[in-house]
Rosetta silent file (secondary structure, phi, psi, omega in degrees, C-alpha in Angstrom):
SEQUENCE: MGHPKDYFSAHAALYAARRPRYPQALFDWLAGVAPGRELAWDAGCGNGQASLGLATRFARVIATDPSAEQIAAALAHPGVEYRVEPAEAPSLAPASADLVCIAQALHWFDLDRFHPEVHRVLRPGGRIAACSYGLCRVDPAVDRVFMHLYEAVLGPWWPPERRHVENGYRDLAFPYRHLDAPPFILGQRWQLDHYLGYLRSWSATQRCLRDTGCDAVAELAAEFAAAWGDPQSERDVSFPLALRVGRVEG
SCORE:     score description
SCORE:     0.000 S_00000001
   1 L     0.000  144.241 -177.494  -17.139   -8.783   -4.771 S_00000001
   2 L   -78.248  174.088  176.252  -14.844   -6.669   -2.607 S_00000001
   3 L   -62.733  149.114  177.000  -13.184   -7.490    0.678 S_00000001
   4 L   -54.173  -29.711  175.518  -15.495   -7.386    3.725 S_00000001
   5 L  -113.114   63.856 -173.801  -13.543   -4.307    4.777 S_00000001
   6 L  -101.186  102.690 -178.356  -13.297   -2.824    1.303 S_00000001
   7 L  -102.485    8.582 -169.341  -12.894    0.951    1.472 S_00000001
   8 L  -124.421  -20.654 -174.404  -11.355    1.406   -1.978 S_00000001
   9 H   -57.841  -39.828 -174.403  -13.364   -0.314   -4.736 S_00000001
  10 H   -65.309  -21.970  178.226  -15.779    2.583   -5.156 S_00000001
  11 H  -128.456   44.044 -175.509  -12.922    4.942   -6.029 S_00000001
  12 H   -62.026  -39.144 -178.871  -10.492    2.470   -7.607 S_00000001
  13 H   -66.000  -41.440  176.477   -9.604    4.729  -10.550 S_00000001
  14 H   -63.346  -42.984  179.065   -8.734    7.630   -8.247 S_00000001
  15 H   -58.631  -46.196 -177.990   -6.699    5.282   -6.057 S_00000001
  16 H   -64.285  -37.473 -174.113   -4.768    3.996   -9.061 S_00000001
  17 H   -78.738  -29.724 -167.765   -4.065    7.472  -10.419 S_00000001
  18 H  -110.956  -10.170 -178.097   -3.039    9.262   -7.246 S_00000001
  19 L   -72.331  149.771  179.930   -1.219    6.801   -4.982 S_00000001
  20 L   -67.103  155.599  179.337    2.569    7.165   -4.628 S_00000001
  21 L   -95.329  140.954  179.395    4.881    4.893   -6.595 S_00000001
  22 L   -75.108  147.593 -179.310    7.234    2.500   -4.842 S_00000001
  23 L   -69.853  141.130  179.123   10.985    3.028   -5.368 S_00000001
  24 H   -62.177  -28.850  178.970   12.637    0.734   -7.898 S_00000001
  25 H   -61.780  -29.961  177.658   15.413    0.086   -5.376 S_00000001
  26 H   -62.680  -45.787 -178.088   12.870   -1.729   -3.205 S_00000001
  27 H   -71.417  -33.198  173.511   12.121   -4.270   -5.935 S_00000001
  28 H   -59.565  -44.621 -177.304   15.821   -4.676   -6.718 S_00000001
  29 H   -68.127  -43.780  179.835   16.444   -5.529   -3.083 S_00000001
  30 H   -61.036  -42.908  178.331   13.493   -7.921   -2.801 S_00000001
  31 H   -64.572  -32.609 -179.472   14.586   -9.777   -5.918 S_00000001
  32 H   -70.969  -29.722 -178.659   18.094   -9.976   -4.518 S_00000001
  33 H   -94.256  -13.052  177.496   17.058  -11.664   -1.258 S_00000001
  34 L   -70.013  148.958 -178.380   14.544  -14.080   -2.816 S_00000001
  35 L   -72.245  -14.843  176.815   15.870  -17.627   -3.358 S_00000001
  36 L  -160.107  177.731 -178.645   14.868  -17.468   -7.015 S_00000001
  37 L  -129.168   34.761 -179.614   13.149  -15.221   -9.533 S_00000001
  38 L   -82.678  -47.207 -173.084   10.591  -17.566  -11.042 S_00000001
  39 E  -146.346  131.176  171.405    7.395  -16.449   -9.300 S_00000001
  40 E  -119.938  139.665  175.120    6.321  -13.653   -6.990 S_00000001
  41 E  -106.775  119.193  174.720    2.867  -13.415   -5.417 S_00000001
  42 E   -97.967  101.558 -174.510    1.573   -9.878   -4.854 S_00000001
  43 E   -90.434  130.669 -174.480   -1.140  -10.422   -2.242 S_00000001
  44 L    67.356   49.289 -167.346   -3.749   -7.682   -1.914 S_00000001
  45 L   -70.771  -17.322 -178.201   -2.363   -6.129   -5.073 S_00000001
  46 L    59.213 -124.733 -178.843   -4.948   -3.344   -5.386 S_00000001
  47 L   -91.394   10.712  170.671   -4.248   -1.521   -8.650 S_00000001
  48 L    85.147   18.872 -179.690   -1.011   -3.408   -9.237 S_00000001
  49 H   -59.908  -49.954  179.082    1.626   -0.812   -8.398 S_00000001
  50 H   -69.522  -32.387 -179.373    3.899   -3.346   -6.693 S_00000001
  51 H   -57.561  -43.390 -178.465    2.964   -6.002   -9.262 S_00000001
  52 H   -67.131  -37.815  177.053    4.510   -3.958  -12.064 S_00000001
  53 H   -65.272  -39.192  178.671    7.695   -3.405  -10.086 S_00000001
  54 H   -69.053  -31.807 -173.095    8.001   -7.118   -9.386 S_00000001
  55 H   -65.745  -22.024  178.484    7.298   -8.018  -13.009 S_00000001
  56 L   -88.300   -2.015  179.553   10.612   -6.592  -14.211 S_00000001
  57 L  -118.537  -21.327 -178.094   12.524   -8.753  -11.734 S_00000001
  58 L  -119.225  149.529 -178.775   10.585  -12.053  -11.704 S_00000001
  59 L   -62.409  -38.743  179.493    9.629  -14.305  -14.599 S_00000001
  60 E  -138.028  146.982  171.916    6.006  -14.389  -13.436 S_00000001
  61 E  -128.871  127.084  169.609    3.892  -12.399  -11.014 S_00000001
  62 E  -104.722  120.460 -174.781    0.522  -13.572   -9.748 S_00000001
  63 E  -115.922  120.450 -175.449   -1.331  -10.584   -8.325 S_00000001
  64 E  -119.441  144.459  174.495   -4.457  -11.191   -6.274 S_00000001
  65 E  -157.979  141.941  179.546   -7.066   -8.895   -4.802 S_00000001
  66 L   -73.632  -11.049 -176.535  -10.681   -9.504   -3.752 S_00000001
  67 L   -96.032  110.761  175.673  -11.792   -6.292   -5.471 S_00000001
  68 H   -63.893  -31.122  179.623  -12.643   -6.696   -9.157 S_00000001
  69 H   -66.645  -41.494  178.219  -12.865   -2.898   -9.365 S_00000001
  70 H   -64.194  -45.742 -178.511   -9.293   -2.458   -8.154 S_00000001
  71 H   -66.766  -33.685  176.612   -7.946   -5.040  -10.574 S_00000001
  72 H   -63.079  -26.470  179.817   -9.947   -3.492  -13.421 S_00000001
  73 L   -89.698   -2.064 -177.444   -8.059   -0.245  -12.718 S_00000001
  74 L   -79.216  152.348  177.039   -4.658   -1.976  -12.741 S_00000001
  75 L   -80.543  132.821  179.297   -2.176   -1.589  -15.586 S_00000001
  76 L   -72.736  148.869  176.649   -1.733   -4.683  -17.720 S_00000001
  77 L  -150.995  136.973 -177.471    1.714   -6.275  -18.040 S_00000001
  78 L   -61.737  -22.014 -179.631    2.624   -9.473  -19.908 S_00000001
  79 L   -92.632    0.023 -176.537    4.413  -10.791  -16.838 S_00000001
  80 E  -114.833  127.673  172.554    1.508  -10.188  -14.431 S_00000001
  81 E  -109.294  111.941  179.430   -1.507  -12.455  -14.052 S_00000001
  82 E   -87.190  136.739  177.569   -4.241  -10.740  -12.067 S_00000001
  83 E  -132.396  131.399  177.332   -6.705  -12.902  -10.144 S_00000001
  84 E   -85.812   97.762 -179.813   -9.780  -11.694   -8.260 S_00000001
  85 L  -163.630  152.962 -178.087   -9.483  -13.676   -5.042 S_00000001
  86 L   -74.680  153.129  178.043   -8.776  -13.030   -1.359 S_00000001
  87 L   -63.820  -23.728 -178.244   -5.296  -13.335    0.082 S_00000001
  88 L   -81.418   -7.481 -179.805   -6.661  -15.858    2.554 S_00000001
  89 L  -144.484   62.287 -177.195   -7.688  -18.280   -0.225 S_00000001
  90 L   -78.063  155.388 -179.999   -5.217  -17.992   -3.105 S_00000001
  91 L   -96.522   14.362  178.653   -5.222  -20.398   -6.030 S_00000001
  92 L   -70.865  150.024 -179.949   -1.418  -20.626   -6.220 S_00000001
  93 L   -73.201  154.039  176.944    0.179  -24.067   -6.199 S_00000001
  94 L   -60.939  144.854  175.452    2.010  -25.317   -3.093 S_00000001
  95 L    49.240   44.220 -175.306    5.700  -24.422   -2.795 S_00000001
  96 L  -109.464  -20.930 -171.699    5.522  -22.380   -5.998 S_00000001
  97 E  -105.651  142.103  173.626    6.540  -18.831   -5.064 S_00000001
  98 E   -84.865  -28.630 -175.089    9.947  -17.369   -4.322 S_00000001
  99 E  -145.268  136.851  166.275    8.483  -14.203   -2.796 S_00000001
 100 E  -110.995  123.362  179.784    5.220  -13.074   -1.261 S_00000001
 101 E  -116.200  132.021  175.464    4.864   -9.294   -1.340 S_00000001
 102 E  -125.238  112.613 -176.062    2.144   -7.378    0.488 S_00000001
 103 E  -108.674  109.605  175.358    2.129   -3.670   -0.270 S_00000001
 104 L    57.455   39.716 -176.751   -0.032   -1.469    1.983 S_00000001
 105 L  -142.371  -14.530 -172.380   -2.523   -4.309    2.548 S_00000001
 106 H   -58.562  -32.203 -177.119   -1.464   -6.605    5.411 S_00000001
 107 H   -69.880  -11.409  177.848   -3.631   -4.735    7.926 S_00000001
 108 H   -92.974  -11.125 -171.750   -6.761   -5.745    5.975 S_00000001
 109 L   -83.017  154.640  165.777   -6.070   -9.502    6.030 S_00000001
 110 L   -83.392   97.433 -169.640   -7.405  -12.200    8.326 S_00000001
 111 H   -67.254  -28.881  177.956   -3.921  -13.169    9.476 S_00000001
 112 H   -63.597  -26.744  177.728   -4.987  -16.444   11.092 S_00000001
 113 H   -96.865  -29.429 -175.789   -5.997  -17.624    7.623 S_00000001
 114 H   -73.954  -47.168 -174.308   -3.395  -15.760    5.583 S_00000001
 115 H   -61.053  -39.315  174.298   -0.158  -16.926    7.224 S_00000001
 116 H   -60.744  -32.339  176.992   -0.860  -20.654    6.698 S_00000001
 117 H   -69.445  -36.317  175.962   -1.392  -19.874    3.011 S_00000001
 118 H   -61.274  -46.304  179.202    1.959  -18.098    2.866 S_00000001
 119 H   -63.675  -32.132  178.600    3.657  -21.170    4.323 S_00000001
 120 H   -72.416  -42.132 -171.843    1.826  -23.336    1.790 S_00000001
 121 H   -81.111  -34.754 -177.294    2.606  -21.184   -1.241 S_00000001
 122 E   -73.753  142.378  171.879    6.239  -20.256   -0.566 S_00000001
 123 E   -74.918  160.419  177.349    8.992  -22.647   -1.547 S_00000001
 124 E   -53.980  131.937 -177.962   11.523  -23.592    1.176 S_00000001
 125 E    82.603    1.277 -179.873   13.646  -20.567    1.944 S_00000001
 126 E   -66.361  160.309 -176.510   11.136  -18.249    0.296 S_00000001
 127 E  -111.179  148.441  169.334   10.731  -14.679    1.471 S_00000001
 128 E  -122.523  135.935 -179.489    7.737  -12.667    2.589 S_00000001
 129 E  -134.421  120.729  177.198    7.869   -8.880    2.583 S_00000001
 130 E  -111.786  119.533 -178.950    5.147   -6.626    3.980 S_00000001
 131 E  -120.865  148.964  176.637    5.585   -2.946    3.257 S_00000001
 132 E  -147.778  149.290  176.946    3.571    0.077    4.240 S_00000001
 133 E  -115.487  140.116 -175.117    4.072    3.794    3.876 S_00000001
 134 L   -93.088 -150.863 -174.935    3.199    6.252    6.585 S_00000001
 135 L   -74.279  132.362 -177.339    2.291    9.924    6.677 S_00000001
 136 L   -79.293  160.172  179.536    3.870   12.008    3.962 S_00000001
 137 E  -131.176  140.660  175.663    5.873   15.165    4.508 S_00000001
 138 L  -120.939  -69.657  172.108    6.314   18.251    2.331 S_00000001
 139 L  -157.823  169.590 -174.256    7.335   21.172    4.553 S_00000001
 140 H   -55.935  -38.227 -177.253    6.140   22.522    7.925 S_00000001
 141 H   -67.607  -48.166  179.029    3.475   24.808    6.426 S_00000001
 142 H   -66.217  -40.444 -176.231    1.888   22.143    4.223 S_00000001
 143 H   -65.111  -29.988  177.699    2.301   19.490    6.899 S_00000001
 144 H   -64.430  -43.500  177.573    0.333   21.559    9.437 S_00000001
 145 H   -66.898  -40.285  178.133   -2.710   21.615    7.159 S_00000001
 146 H   -56.215  -50.364 -176.985   -2.159   17.937    6.385 S_00000001
 147 H   -67.544  -32.645  175.372   -2.187   16.917   10.063 S_00000001
 148 H   -62.922  -44.481  177.416   -5.300   19.025   10.721 S_00000001
 149 H   -62.942  -47.793 -173.577   -7.063   17.147    7.926 S_00000001
 150 H   -64.611  -44.739 -173.359   -5.714   13.760    9.007 S_00000001
 151 H   -95.714  -58.919 -171.296   -6.460   14.021   12.721 S_00000001
 152 H   -72.941  -43.712 -174.861   -9.024   16.719   13.490 S_00000001
 153 H   -83.438  -48.738 -172.329  -11.209   16.556   10.397 S_00000001
 154 L   -99.289   -1.805 -178.005  -11.008   12.915    9.297 S_00000001
 155 H   -45.715  -48.048 -177.472  -10.216   11.239   12.606 S_00000001
 156 H   -65.954  -15.764 -175.076  -13.705    9.734   13.070 S_00000001
 157 H  -102.316   -1.269  175.911  -13.623    8.143    9.608 S_00000001
 158 L   -77.058  131.503  175.599  -10.340    6.271    9.842 S_00000001
 159 L   -69.208  154.899 -177.105  -10.894    2.521   10.286 S_00000001
 160 L   -60.379  -25.138 -179.587   -9.198    0.993   13.348 S_00000001
 161 L   -64.474  -17.793 -177.534   -6.787   -0.931   11.091 S_00000001
 162 H   -59.197  -28.833 -178.225   -5.110    2.363   10.220 S_00000001
 163 H   -61.647  -27.670  179.533   -3.097    2.229   13.433 S_00000001
 164 H   -70.370  -31.682  174.824   -1.130   -0.710   12.018 S_00000001
 165 H   -69.177  -42.134 -178.012    0.037    1.447    9.117 S_00000001
 166 H   -62.166  -32.699 -178.836    1.034    4.220   11.515 S_00000001
 167 L  -103.451   18.029  174.156    3.259    1.880   13.528 S_00000001
 168 L    66.178   30.103  177.794    4.766    0.051   10.558 S_00000001
 169 L    66.058   18.567 -176.483    2.947   -3.248   11.238 S_00000001
 170 L   -62.885  -29.008 -175.224    4.969   -3.790   14.403 S_00000001
 171 L   -94.088   -0.023 -179.348    1.972   -5.198   16.298 S_00000001
 172 L   -89.242  143.910  177.775    0.787   -7.648   13.629 S_00000001
 173 L   -59.848  136.543 -177.738    1.628  -11.344   13.810 S_00000001
 174 L  -147.707   78.422 -169.513    4.544  -12.193   11.531 S_00000001
 175 L   -82.877   67.034 -179.068    5.538  -15.852   12.099 S_00000001
 176 L  -142.043  162.737  174.204    8.732  -15.979   10.063 S_00000001
 177 E   -72.255  121.123 -174.176   12.459  -15.746   10.674 S_00000001
 178 E   -66.573  139.442  173.085   13.151  -12.008   10.670 S_00000001
 179 E  -123.025  134.583  176.956   15.460  -10.493    8.065 S_00000001
 180 L   -70.905  144.491  178.796   16.880   -6.993    8.341 S_00000001
 181 L  -128.481  146.905  176.947   16.001   -4.614    5.523 S_00000001
 182 L   -72.146  162.708  177.074   17.586   -1.299    4.513 S_00000001
 183 L   -75.644  144.020  175.540   15.568    1.926    4.800 S_00000001
 184 E  -131.916  149.102  176.565   13.569    3.074    1.792 S_00000001
 185 E  -125.247  134.193  169.939   11.749    6.322    1.080 S_00000001
 186 E   -86.906  101.258  179.440    8.913    6.846   -1.356 S_00000001
 187 E  -101.653  121.118 -177.764    9.998   10.154   -2.820 S_00000001
 188 E  -118.974  154.385  171.844    7.532   11.841   -5.164 S_00000001
 189 E  -118.796  106.095 -173.042    7.557   15.093   -7.140 S_00000001
 190 E  -124.086  146.797  164.258    3.977   16.332   -7.237 S_00000001
 191 L   -82.898  167.595 -175.230    2.068   19.422   -8.193 S_00000001
 192 H   -58.051  -41.131 -176.975   -0.663   20.590   -5.828 S_00000001
 193 H   -60.952  -40.980  179.097   -3.456   18.937   -7.819 S_00000001
 194 H   -67.480  -41.542  178.379   -1.814   15.511   -7.590 S_00000001
 195 H   -59.720  -46.874  179.319   -1.152   15.964   -3.869 S_00000001
 196 H   -66.028  -33.704  175.875   -4.803   16.865   -3.218 S_00000001
 197 H   -64.314  -37.420  175.300   -5.863   13.906   -5.347 S_00000001
 198 H   -61.796  -43.842  179.861   -3.811   11.630   -3.124 S_00000001
 199 H   -63.389  -33.047  178.344   -5.579   13.020   -0.048 S_00000001
 200 H   -72.530  -20.950 -179.744   -8.919   12.347   -1.755 S_00000001
 201 L   -79.395   -8.511  178.558   -7.902    8.716   -2.336 S_00000001
 202 L   -62.017  144.407  175.679   -7.794    8.076    1.413 S_00000001
 203 H   -61.276  -38.434 -178.313  -10.473    5.714    2.678 S_00000001
 204 H   -66.349  -38.041  178.014  -11.354    8.216    5.425 S_00000001
 205 H   -62.095  -43.664 -178.175  -11.872   11.028    2.909 S_00000001
 206 H   -70.262  -36.782  178.037  -14.218    8.861    0.887 S_00000001
 207 H   -68.201  -39.197  176.388  -16.114    7.636    3.942 S_00000001
 208 H   -62.233  -43.442  178.769  -16.548   11.213    5.171 S_00000001
 209 H   -62.197  -42.951 -179.762  -17.854   12.219    1.739 S_00000001
 210 H   -64.676  -42.158 -173.800  -20.252    9.285    1.717 S_00000001
 211 H   -80.717  -32.760 -172.252  -21.549    9.912    5.232 S_00000001
 212 H  -117.735  -16.293 -173.508  -21.751   13.714    5.249 S_00000001
 213 L    77.861    5.050 -177.096  -21.612   14.848    1.618 S_00000001
 214 L   -99.122  126.304  172.573  -18.611   16.986    2.568 S_00000001
 215 L   -86.638   97.269 -174.006  -15.406   16.908    0.520 S_00000001
 216 H   -61.857  -32.809  179.309  -12.989   17.496    3.381 S_00000001
 217 H   -69.077  -42.288  178.317  -10.086   18.125    1.008 S_00000001
 218 H   -61.898  -36.678  179.993  -12.019   20.782   -0.910 S_00000001
 219 H   -61.661  -28.790 -178.210  -12.874   22.485    2.396 S_00000001
 220 L  -107.769    8.405 -174.808   -9.145   22.910    3.090 S_00000001
 221 H   -59.317  -40.080 -179.407   -8.015   23.468   -0.501 S_00000001
 222 H   -64.792  -39.632  178.282   -7.413   27.201    0.004 S_00000001
 223 H   -66.785  -40.920  176.701   -5.255   26.543    3.068 S_00000001
 224 H   -62.620  -41.872 -178.566   -3.268   23.901    1.203 S_00000001
 225 H   -63.651  -40.546  179.096   -2.812   26.293   -1.735 S_00000001
 226 H   -63.696  -38.588 -179.354   -1.554   29.091    0.513 S_00000001
 227 H   -75.765  -31.752 -174.957    0.976   26.757    2.110 S_00000001
 228 H   -76.189  -40.887 -172.666    2.031   25.156   -1.199 S_00000001
 229 L    94.251 -147.297 -179.023    2.647   28.301   -3.254 S_00000001
 230 L   -53.038  117.140 -175.887    2.473   28.138   -7.046 S_00000001
 231 L   -64.623  -19.902  178.448    0.107   25.203   -7.697 S_00000001
 232 L   -85.265   -9.932 -179.873    2.053   24.305  -10.852 S_00000001
 233 L   -76.240  139.197  177.528    5.320   24.000   -8.945 S_00000001
 234 L   -86.884  129.022  178.572    6.463   20.474   -8.174 S_00000001
 235 E  -111.969  152.244  174.637    7.220   19.844   -4.525 S_00000001
 236 E   -77.049  123.459  177.134    9.087   16.954   -2.915 S_00000001
 237 E  -118.594  119.550 -173.296    6.623   14.664   -1.104 S_00000001
 238 E  -115.617  130.749  176.371    8.270   11.984    1.048 S_00000001
 239 E  -116.314  120.579  173.627    6.678    8.871    2.513 S_00000001
 240 E   -69.194  136.293 -178.009    8.680    6.768    4.994 S_00000001
 241 E  -105.165  122.882  173.918    8.477    3.092    4.023 S_00000001
 242 E   -95.659  136.832 -174.681    8.158    0.444    6.735 S_00000001
 243 E  -138.550  120.078  172.690    9.282   -3.015    5.660 S_00000001
 244 E  -110.620  123.330 -175.891    8.956   -6.329    7.517 S_00000001
 245 E  -124.950  137.915  179.433   10.753   -9.202    5.822 S_00000001
 246 E  -140.077  167.755 -179.666   10.834  -12.842    6.828 S_00000001
 247 E  -123.878  137.467  174.157   12.011  -16.228    5.659 S_00000001
 248 L   -87.962  126.474 -178.864   10.106  -19.477    5.612 S_00000001
 249 L   -76.823  157.787  177.479   12.182  -22.305    7.037 S_00000001
 250 L   138.485    0.000    0.000   12.502  -25.630    5.319 S_00000001
């Protein structure tokens, strides 16, 4: 069964295929600041994008998500053990993990229940890293159509938790000793079809489609195409990455 606020299970395959990939430098850095490289927990793993990045740096990765549909769409890896369970009730052993990673999911958690589990699961000195990516940029012409879709067209269908992604999780409780992190950018090279597929993977796009029968992306496809140019040309699509990192004392 999915999360009580599960906006992604119904289109898990689309989500897996069209979401941006995290930079490898991010996982290098996370592995470098962790006290060891035995076990990483990817909480709210979705389709396992971060899980795969962690798996090349840690001996084991346990990746959890309450959505069986999301995990079914994840790529298998010998170093990743996927478990269908909520982040607030993980089956990991106490003091077992060197790193807890939450990629684009912290805003969905019940933090009053999640943070005690982090303190239970992390070994002394373990790290927690919550990352989120904000609004992507291509160029002014494409971005104008993008913002019209994001705000004017889909505004009513964004869940209230979206504001935490927009502000980089600054307002969410994070009861750990703060660690500074370098800036990272999710830089993608996409053709128009992939870019439009990403916009269709948004929870708001899917909720609008469900409620109205209207494919908001298709309605603006001609405007996106005019701004993009040759649909087969690959354009640079950049997502700023917000990263909050902390240390568990002990």
